[in-house]
Amino acid sequence: MNWVFKLSLMLIASFIPYSIKKKFNILSLGKRDLVQTERYVLRYLNFLSPDVKEKYLSEDEELNILEFGPGENIFLSVHAWKHNNKVFFLDDGNYINFDFEMIIDFAKLIEMPTEKLNKLENIKNFDDLMNLTGCCFLSNGTQDLNFLKNNGYFFDLIFSTSVLEHVNKEDLQSVLDIFGEIVEQEQLHLVDFRDHITGFLNSHRIPQKIWHSFLFRKAQFHTNRILLPELISFFKKNSTRIEIPFFDTWKDEDLKFLRHISKKDERNFYRYAMIKVIKTS
């Protein structure tokens, strides 16, 4: 599909209420099948430092986790509960898709202890799941993030997947500053630097002023177009150690295309990167 045509359709879709888009399956936010869901959760776990991972898996420790921008997915609550950990989910709206059968299938897949599985099979709705697992869901974005900071909440871990690229550039530093204040151990952020129109680089064709206009910001595909080196510099303003345990670069033929549309150093362009932030003070 021509990227301009797809862009036009996605702009029109941005004015349709999310409830309607969800009903007609026009848009899903981070929806995954069972295998993808397990991979999604384990990716967080596998990139933690060994000592932190050990704490997560120990039933004698109770870690508090903040997942920033979960979209439709609340499966981390089930996995964390298996190991007696608790999750706060924080988003800028309620996009949760409560799929009881998939929750039970996921619990069986991760070999949930029988006693806990029996309790899980008795839940009726999303609120029951949150109450049973000791988790919490907040849906007012940065307002709730400031509430957590101002009311003395602290988290051992902060996770996000394909979220930071959607935070407005002028808001991003304050969000990361708050993360630095409320985290006690580590942060893991998987960032998708591709455009969210075609999964390529086409968003860089659009002038900055138009791309960051109200019309485009309202669209679900809008990203801040911050590149990896600049994003790392945002984190470095706090006393943290930064690691990039995973990244994916563009192919040479993709970069040839990039040379025609961007004056920025092509070495700064990545497809994905996992940013690991370790608190040092």
Coordinates of N, CA, C and O in Angstrom, one line a residue, residues 19 33 43 55-56 61 66 70 72 76 94 98 106 120 147 172 176 197 204 228 238 240 243 248 264-267 281:
S19 N -13.0 3.2 21.5 CA -14.0 2.1 21.7 C -14.5 1.6 20.4 O -14.8 0.4 20.3
D33 N -0.5 -12.7 20.5 CA -1.0 -14.1 20.7 C -0.3 -14.7 21.9 O 0.6 -14.0 22.5
R43 N 11.2 -11.3 27.8 CA 12.2 -10.4 27.3 C 12.6 -9.5 28.4 O 13.8 -9.2 28.6
K55 N 16.1 -11.9 42.2 CA 15.1 -11.3 43.2 C 13.7 -11.5 42.6 O 12.8 -11.8 43.3
Y56 N 13.6 -11.2 41.3 CA 12.2 -11.3 40.7 C 11.7 -12.8 40.8 O 10.5 -13.0 41.1
E61 N 11.2 -12.6 47.9 CA 11.3 -11.2 47.6 C 10.0 -10.7 47.0 O 9.3 -11.5 46.3
L66 N 6.7 -1.1 37.8 CA 5.9 -0.1 37.0 C 6.0 -0.5 35.5 O 7.1 -0.5 35.0
P70 N 1.1 -0.2 28.9 CA 0.9 -1.6 28.6 C 0.0 -1.8 27.4 O 0.0 -2.9 26.8
E72 N -2.9 -3.0 25.5 CA -4.0 -4.0 25.8 C -3.5 -5.1 26.7 O -4.3 -5.9 27.2
L76 N 1.7 -9.3 32.3 CA 2.8 -9.2 33.3 C 2.3 -9.4 34.7 O 3.0 -9.9 35.6
N94 N -7.6 3.8 28.9 CA -7.9 2.4 29.2 C -8.0 1.6 27.9 O -9.1 1.7 27.3
F98 N -9.5 -7.5 28.3 CA -9.6 -8.6 29.2 C -10.1 -9.9 28.5 O -11.3 -10.0 28.2
F106 N -2.3 -18.6 29.5 CA -1.0 -18.0 29.8 C -0.5 -18.5 31.1 O 0.7 -18.9 31.3
L120 N -7.2 -18.0 40.1 CA -7.3 -17.3 38.9 C -8.5 -17.7 38.0 O -9.2 -16.8 37.4
F147 N 1.5 11.9 40.4 CA 0.9 11.4 41.6 C 1.8 10.4 42.3 O 2.0 10.5 43.6
L172 N 9.3 14.4 27.3 CA 10.1 13.2 27.6 C 11.1 13.4 28.7 O 11.2 12.5 29.6
L176 N 11.3 11.0 32.1 CA 12.5 10.2 32.4 C 13.1 10.6 33.7 O 13.6 9.8 34.5
I197 N 3.9 4.0 10.6 CA 3.0 4.1 9.4 C 3.2 2.8 8.6 O 2.3 2.0 8.3
H204 N 10.2 10.4 8.2 CA 11.2 11.4 8.0 C 11.1 12.2 6.8 O 11.8 13.2 6.6
L228 N 18.4 7.3 18.8 CA 19.0 6.7 20.0 C 20.0 7.5 20.7 O 19.9 7.6 22.0
N238 N 20.3 12.0 34.5 CA 20.1 11.5 35.9 C 21.4 10.6 36.1 O 22.1 10.2 35.2
T240 N 22.8 7.6 36.2 CA 22.5 6.3 35.9 C 23.6 5.7 35.0 O 24.3 6.5 34.3
E243 N 23.1 0.9 29.4 CA 23.6 -0.2 28.5 C 22.6 -0.4 27.4 O 21.4 -0.2 27.6
D248 N 19.0 -3.3 16.7 CA 18.8 -3.8 15.3 C 19.0 -2.6 14.4 O 18.4 -1.5 14.6
K264 N 20.5 14.1 8.8 CA 21.1 13.6 10.1 C 22.0 12.4 9.8 O 21.9 11.7 8.8
D265 N 23.0 12.2 10.6 CA 24.0 11.2 10.5 C 23.3 9.8 10.5 O 22.6 9.4 11.4
E266 N 23.4 9.1 9.4 CA 22.7 7.8 9.3 C 23.2 6.8 10.3 O 22.4 5.9 10.6
R267 N 24.3 7.0 10.9 CA 24.8 6.1 12.0 C 23.9 6.2 13.2 O 24.0 5.3 14.1
S281 N 23.0 5.7 42.0 CA 23.1 6.5 43.3 C 21.7 6.5 43.9 O 20.7 6.2 43.3

